[in-house]
mmCIF file of C-alpha atoms in Angstrom:
data_model
loop_
_atom_site.group_PDB
_atom_site.id
_atom_site.type_symbol
_atom_site.label_atom_id
_atom_site.label_comp_id
_atom_site.label_asym_id
_atom_site.label_seq_id
_atom_site.Cartn_x
_atom_site.Cartn_y
_atom_site.Cartn_z
ATOM 1 C CA UNK A 1 -58.170 36.551 154.263
ATOM 2 C CA UNK A 2 -54.872 36.450 152.383
ATOM 3 C CA UNK A 3 -52.571 38.931 154.113
ATOM 4 C CA UNK A 4 -50.035 40.867 152.124
ATOM 5 C CA UNK A 5 -46.503 39.474 152.159
ATOM 6 C CA UNK A 6 -43.831 41.581 153.790
ATOM 7 C CA UNK A 7 -41.030 42.950 151.619
ATOM 8 C CA UNK A 8 -37.643 44.155 152.861
ATOM 9 C CA UNK A 9 -35.323 46.599 151.148
ATOM 10 C CA UNK A 10 -31.607 47.194 151.555
ATOM 11 C CA UNK A 11 -29.021 49.382 149.884
ATOM 12 C CA UNK A 12 -26.344 46.978 148.704
ATOM 13 C CA UNK A 13 -24.616 48.757 145.822
ATOM 14 C CA UNK A 14 -22.205 50.787 147.993
ATOM 15 C CA UNK A 15 -23.163 54.125 146.376
ATOM 16 C CA UNK A 16 -20.035 56.244 146.077
ATOM 17 C CA UNK A 17 -19.373 59.868 145.234
ATOM 18 C CA UNK A 18 -16.795 62.586 145.847
ATOM 19 C CA UNK A 19 -17.045 64.900 148.860
ATOM 20 C CA UNK A 20 -19.064 68.017 148.033
ATOM 21 C CA UNK A 21 -19.954 69.344 151.492
ATOM 22 C CA UNK A 22 -23.434 67.787 151.552
ATOM 23 C CA UNK A 23 -24.894 64.491 152.798
ATOM 24 C CA UNK A 24 -26.882 63.891 149.609
ATOM 25 C CA UNK A 25 -26.607 60.407 148.076
ATOM 26 C CA UNK A 26 -27.600 59.705 144.477
ATOM 27 C CA UNK A 27 -28.924 56.164 144.026
ATOM 28 C CA UNK A 28 -29.880 53.909 141.133
ATOM 29 C CA UNK A 29 -32.111 50.859 140.966
ATOM 30 C CA UNK A 30 -28.985 48.757 140.999
ATOM 31 C CA UNK A 31 -28.131 50.055 144.471
ATOM 32 C CA UNK A 32 -31.170 48.291 146.016
ATOM 33 C CA UNK A 33 -32.006 44.709 146.883
ATOM 34 C CA UNK A 34 -35.621 43.700 147.565
ATOM 35 C CA UNK A 35 -36.382 40.564 149.571
ATOM 36 C CA UNK A 36 -39.662 38.709 150.185
ATOM 37 C CA UNK A 37 -41.110 38.261 146.688
ATOM 38 C CA UNK A 38 -42.567 34.895 145.774
ATOM 39 C CA UNK A 39 -40.941 33.046 142.920
ATOM 40 C CA UNK A 40 -41.467 34.673 139.533
ATOM 41 C CA UNK A 41 -42.421 38.074 140.926
ATOM 42 C CA UNK A 42 -40.355 41.162 141.612
ATOM 43 C CA UNK A 43 -39.972 44.914 141.364
ATOM 44 C CA UNK A 44 -37.321 47.580 141.164
ATOM 45 C CA UNK A 45 -36.911 50.650 143.342
ATOM 46 C CA UNK A 46 -36.827 53.954 141.488
ATOM 47 C CA UNK A 47 -35.981 56.252 144.405
ATOM 48 C CA UNK A 48 -32.785 58.138 143.474
ATOM 49 C CA UNK A 49 -32.442 60.334 146.552
ATOM 50 C CA UNK A 50 -30.686 59.125 149.672
ATOM 51 C CA UNK A 51 -28.850 60.538 152.653
ATOM 52 C CA UNK A 52 -25.414 59.677 154.011
ATOM 53 C CA UNK A 53 -24.918 59.579 157.775
ATOM 54 C CA UNK A 54 -22.638 62.612 157.486
ATOM 55 C CA UNK A 55 -21.308 64.959 154.860
ATOM 56 C CA UNK A 56 -17.690 63.974 155.492
ATOM 57 C CA UNK A 57 -15.482 61.689 153.441
ATOM 58 C CA UNK A 58 -15.482 58.113 154.765
ATOM 59 C CA UNK A 59 -17.316 54.778 154.559
ATOM 60 C CA UNK A 60 -20.681 55.275 156.249
ATOM 61 C CA UNK A 61 -24.350 54.444 156.305
ATOM 62 C CA UNK A 62 -26.820 55.466 153.603
ATOM 63 C CA UNK A 63 -30.588 55.729 154.044
ATOM 64 C CA UNK A 64 -33.361 56.211 151.510
ATOM 65 C CA UNK A 65 -37.015 56.964 152.300
ATOM 66 C CA UNK A 66 -39.414 54.935 150.149
ATOM 67 C CA UNK A 67 -42.992 55.603 149.156
ATOM 68 C CA UNK A 68 -45.495 53.609 147.122
ATOM 69 C CA UNK A 69 -44.512 55.548 144.008
ATOM 70 C CA UNK A 70 -40.876 54.467 144.351
ATOM 71 C CA UNK A 71 -41.532 50.880 143.175
ATOM 72 C CA UNK A 72 -41.883 49.614 139.609
ATOM 73 C CA UNK A 73 -43.452 46.142 139.405
ATOM 74 C CA UNK A 74 -42.280 43.498 137.004
ATOM 75 C CA UNK A 75 -44.791 42.027 134.553
ATOM 76 C CA UNK A 76 -47.267 39.785 136.388
ATOM 77 C CA UNK A 77 -46.519 41.301 139.806
ATOM 78 C CA UNK A 78 -49.150 43.139 141.834
ATOM 79 C CA UNK A 79 -47.512 45.345 144.422
ATOM 80 C CA UNK A 80 -50.800 45.402 146.341
ATOM 81 C CA UNK A 81 -49.979 41.824 147.347
ATOM 82 C CA UNK A 82 -47.073 43.114 149.404
ATOM 83 C CA UNK A 83 -46.347 45.364 152.355
ATOM 84 C CA UNK A 84 -43.841 47.698 150.785
ATOM 85 C CA UNK A 85 -40.818 48.854 152.826
ATOM 86 C CA UNK A 86 -40.749 52.506 153.782
ATOM 87 C CA UNK A 87 -36.984 52.803 153.903
ATOM 88 C CA UNK A 88 -33.765 51.127 152.897
ATOM 89 C CA UNK A 89 -30.354 51.331 154.522
ATOM 90 C CA UNK A 90 -26.894 50.162 153.645
ATOM 91 C CA UNK A 91 -23.288 51.204 153.290
ATOM 92 C CA UNK A 92 -21.917 53.916 151.025
ATOM 93 C CA UNK A 93 -18.740 55.894 150.531
ATOM 94 C CA UNK A 94 -17.937 59.573 150.230
ATOM 95 C CA UNK A 95 -14.475 59.816 148.715
ATOM 96 C CA UNK A 96 -12.071 62.652 149.447
ATOM 97 C CA UNK A 97 -12.064 65.550 146.989
ATOM 98 C CA UNK A 98 -8.828 66.267 145.136
ATOM 99 C CA UNK A 99 -7.064 69.561 145.846
ATOM 100 C CA UNK A 100 -4.360 71.172 143.749
ATOM 101 C CA UNK A 101 -1.977 73.913 144.871
ATOM 102 C CA UNK A 102 -0.153 76.635 142.959
ATOM 103 C CA UNK A 103 2.296 79.334 144.016
ATOM 104 C CA UNK A 104 1.048 82.815 143.151
ATOM 105 C CA UNK A 105 1.912 86.402 144.026
ATOM 106 C CA UNK A 106 5.431 86.395 142.516
ATOM 107 C CA UNK A 107 7.392 85.662 145.726
ATOM 108 C CA UNK A 108 10.603 87.632 145.468
ATOM 109 C CA UNK A 109 13.737 88.470 147.356
ATOM 110 C CA UNK A 110 17.200 89.901 146.710
ATOM 111 C CA UNK A 111 19.971 87.657 145.427
ATOM 112 C CA UNK A 112 21.790 85.909 148.290
ATOM 113 C CA UNK A 113 23.611 83.110 146.478
ATOM 114 C CA UNK A 114 21.081 80.414 147.464
ATOM 115 C CA UNK A 115 17.913 78.927 145.966
ATOM 116 C CA UNK A 116 15.902 79.352 149.188
ATOM 117 C CA UNK A 117 12.486 81.008 148.760
ATOM 118 C CA UNK A 118 10.517 82.559 151.626
ATOM 119 C CA UNK A 119 6.770 82.047 151.207
ATOM 120 C CA UNK A 120 3.590 83.221 152.922
ATOM 121 C CA UNK A 121 0.085 81.790 153.027
ATOM 122 C CA UNK A 122 -0.973 84.373 150.449
ATOM 123 C CA UNK A 123 1.556 82.870 148.013
ATOM 124 C CA UNK A 124 -0.520 79.677 147.759
ATOM 125 C CA UNK A 125 -3.718 79.136 145.806
ATOM 126 C CA UNK A 126 -5.768 75.998 146.456
ATOM 127 C CA UNK A 127 -8.187 74.736 143.819
ATOM 128 C CA UNK A 128 -10.936 72.198 144.475
ATOM 129 C CA UNK A 129 -12.221 73.448 147.831
ATOM 130 C CA UNK A 130 -15.942 73.041 148.417
ATOM 131 C CA UNK A 131 -17.798 76.322 148.963
ATOM 132 C CA UNK A 132 -17.620 77.308 152.619
ATOM 133 C CA UNK A 133 -14.540 75.211 153.398
ATOM 134 C CA UNK A 134 -11.295 77.000 154.274
ATOM 135 C CA UNK A 135 -7.784 75.557 154.148
ATOM 136 C CA UNK A 136 -4.647 77.657 154.474
ATOM 137 C CA UNK A 137 -1.149 76.565 153.478
ATOM 138 C CA UNK A 138 1.368 77.337 156.233
ATOM 139 C CA UNK A 139 4.545 76.191 154.460
ATOM 140 C CA UNK A 140 7.077 79.037 154.457
ATOM 141 C CA UNK A 141 10.000 77.304 152.724
ATOM 142 C CA UNK A 142 10.389 76.935 148.984
ATOM 143 C CA UNK A 143 13.086 76.630 146.353
ATOM 144 C CA UNK A 144 13.839 78.677 143.266
ATOM 145 C CA UNK A 145 14.996 76.647 140.266
ATOM 146 C CA UNK A 146 18.250 78.631 140.128
ATOM 147 C CA UNK A 147 20.216 80.763 142.592
ATOM 148 C CA UNK A 148 20.821 83.609 140.138
ATOM 149 C CA UNK A 149 18.832 86.812 139.788
ATOM 150 C CA UNK A 150 15.929 86.858 137.353
ATOM 151 C CA UNK A 151 12.428 85.459 136.821
ATOM 152 C CA UNK A 152 12.384 81.969 138.319
ATOM 153 C CA UNK A 153 10.177 78.972 138.909
ATOM 154 C CA UNK A 154 9.420 78.368 142.594
ATOM 155 C CA UNK A 155 8.605 74.973 144.109
ATOM 156 C CA UNK A 156 7.415 74.055 147.591
ATOM 157 C CA UNK A 157 6.978 70.618 149.150
ATOM 158 C CA UNK A 158 3.774 70.186 151.150
ATOM 159 C CA UNK A 159 2.897 67.735 153.914
ATOM 160 C CA UNK A 160 -0.242 67.196 155.986
ATOM 161 C CA UNK A 161 1.178 69.475 158.669
ATOM 162 C CA UNK A 162 1.424 72.354 156.214
ATOM 163 C CA UNK A 163 -2.357 72.929 156.078
ATOM 164 C CA UNK A 164 -4.510 74.786 158.616
ATOM 165 C CA UNK A 165 -8.247 74.105 158.464
ATOM 166 C CA UNK A 166 -10.803 76.823 159.103
ATOM 167 C CA UNK A 167 -13.765 76.454 161.438
ATOM 168 C CA UNK A 168 -16.048 73.648 160.267
ATOM 169 C CA UNK A 169 -13.531 72.355 157.716
ATOM 170 C CA UNK A 170 -11.947 68.907 157.888
ATOM 171 C CA UNK A 171 -8.708 68.482 155.965
ATOM 172 C CA UNK A 172 -9.462 64.743 155.936
ATOM 173 C CA UNK A 173 -12.220 65.429 153.391
ATOM 174 C CA UNK A 174 -9.532 66.187 150.806
ATOM 175 C CA UNK A 175 -6.641 64.537 149.027
ATOM 176 C CA UNK A 176 -4.085 67.192 149.917
ATOM 177 C CA UNK A 177 -1.483 68.272 147.346
ATOM 178 C CA UNK A 178 2.108 67.279 148.040
ATOM 179 C CA UNK A 179 3.700 70.181 146.189
ATOM 180 C CA UNK A 180 3.048 73.581 144.633
ATOM 181 C CA UNK A 181 4.773 75.323 141.715
ATOM 182 C CA UNK A 182 4.618 78.865 140.405
ATOM 183 C CA UNK A 183 6.635 81.876 139.285
ATOM 184 C CA UNK A 184 8.838 84.070 141.428
ATOM 185 C CA UNK A 185 11.690 86.544 141.146
ATOM 186 C CA UNK A 186 15.180 86.894 142.560
ATOM 187 C CA UNK A 187 16.076 90.585 142.445
ATOM 188 C CA UNK A 188 19.656 91.707 141.896
ATOM 189 C CA UNK A 189 21.533 92.576 145.075
ATOM 190 C CA UNK A 190 22.702 96.192 145.410
ATOM 191 C CA UNK A 191 26.460 96.826 145.465
ATOM 192 C CA UNK A 192 28.111 99.963 146.832
ATOM 193 C CA UNK A 193 31.516 101.164 145.580
ATOM 194 C CA UNK A 194 33.763 103.639 147.367
ATOM 195 C CA UNK A 195 37.230 105.042 146.685
ATOM 196 C CA UNK A 196 39.393 104.207 149.683
ATOM 197 C CA UNK A 197 42.985 104.247 148.457
ATOM 198 C CA UNK A 198 43.536 107.980 148.981
ATOM 199 C CA UNK A 199 44.782 108.461 145.414
ATOM 200 C CA UNK A 200 47.432 111.205 145.332
ATOM 201 C CA UNK A 201 49.220 113.051 142.506
ATOM 202 C CA UNK A 202 51.376 116.118 142.037
ATOM 203 C CA UNK A 203 49.609 119.299 140.854
ATOM 204 C CA UNK A 204 49.362 119.377 137.055
ATOM 205 C CA UNK A 205 46.572 121.889 136.489
ATOM 206 C CA UNK A 206 43.939 119.218 135.746
ATOM 207 C CA UNK A 207 41.355 117.351 137.800
ATOM 208 C CA UNK A 208 42.255 113.976 136.330
ATOM 209 C CA UNK A 209 42.913 111.175 138.831
ATOM 210 C CA UNK A 210 44.637 107.908 138.015
ATOM 211 C CA UNK A 211 43.177 104.987 139.942
ATOM 212 C CA UNK A 212 44.075 101.344 140.548
ATOM 213 C CA UNK A 213 41.879 98.405 141.656
ATOM 214 C CA UNK A 214 43.302 98.793 145.166
ATOM 215 C CA UNK A 215 41.799 102.290 145.325
ATOM 216 C CA UNK A 216 38.262 100.804 145.341
ATOM 217 C CA UNK A 217 36.159 98.933 147.886
ATOM 218 C CA UNK A 218 32.890 97.140 146.984
ATOM 219 C CA UNK A 219 30.349 96.074 149.593
ATOM 220 C CA UNK A 220 27.188 94.012 149.140
ATOM 221 C CA UNK A 221 28.590 90.765 147.730
ATOM 222 C CA UNK A 222 27.324 87.509 149.189
ATOM 223 C CA UNK A 223 29.871 85.331 150.954
ATOM 224 C CA UNK A 224 32.405 83.814 148.597
ATOM 225 C CA UNK A 225 31.767 86.257 145.746
ATOM 226 C CA UNK A 226 33.469 89.489 144.734
ATOM 227 C CA UNK A 227 34.897 91.598 141.936
ATOM 228 C CA UNK A 228 37.610 94.135 141.224
ATOM 229 C CA UNK A 229 37.034 97.528 139.642
ATOM 230 C CA UNK A 230 39.423 98.249 136.767
ATOM 231 C CA UNK A 231 38.324 101.798 135.987
ATOM 232 C CA UNK A 232 41.523 103.902 136.020
ATOM 233 C CA UNK A 233 40.069 107.325 135.259
ATOM 234 C CA UNK A 234 38.730 109.518 138.042
ATOM 235 C CA UNK A 235 38.198 113.206 138.776
ATOM 236 C CA UNK A 236 39.271 115.348 141.733
ATOM 237 C CA UNK A 237 36.714 117.915 142.828
ATOM 238 C CA UNK A 238 39.269 120.649 142.035
ATOM 239 C CA UNK A 239 42.482 121.093 140.043
ATOM 240 C CA UNK A 240 44.140 122.980 142.903
ATOM 241 C CA UNK A 241 46.403 121.377 145.491
ATOM 242 C CA UNK A 242 44.560 120.125 148.545
ATOM 243 C CA UNK A 243 42.442 117.280 149.877
ATOM 244 C CA UNK A 244 39.564 116.713 147.520
ATOM 245 C CA UNK A 245 36.759 114.264 146.874
ATOM 246 C CA UNK A 246 37.581 111.864 144.049
ATOM 247 C CA UNK A 247 34.822 110.506 141.821
ATOM 248 C CA UNK A 248 34.955 107.770 139.228
#
């Protein structure tokens, strides 16, 4: 009797792919090493399906199940002379998937003289998440590109602590974005003007009132800003002597 020689198989090519939420490994013949052939003989492994130890991004083990049909013999080699391995193991890598973030929803506020933007989780859109994974951005602080009222660009800086993972989701499976940009709006602040100077004139048969800047008060300006009203024409509610409402 000549007994069949024993072959061994290992995965040595460090098969690598990006995180996709599964443990599936895709292998090539170059990922395998066969040991135990006599000189001048050999074969390649054609099995392309393998399994990582987990679905998560990291360096980890890879296993492939092998059957007789998963071997292609070189010329002059009879595979029946060998006990073929039924599996192969080795090391592989699942790399983190890349996420990008954008600011959406037109975050807006009234003019307050600063560039500060107040954001909510709904103002962020993450692209690149694997189906079933949930990540929420918790950053509430952003910056408009200008302090003045109008349509503005909004920017937010993001750190690892600004993401909340949903049940079954690992943030470590992703390369997290470090910033987000989008469009927002600073609305004009409302000003209120009143006549406070108690403008007074002698009866002349008309309702015309003559006003000075000191006759006006304006409220609603942010700290450090202001204006004077230079409208001099106003109207009393009546031409008769008395205390009347004045409008300008």
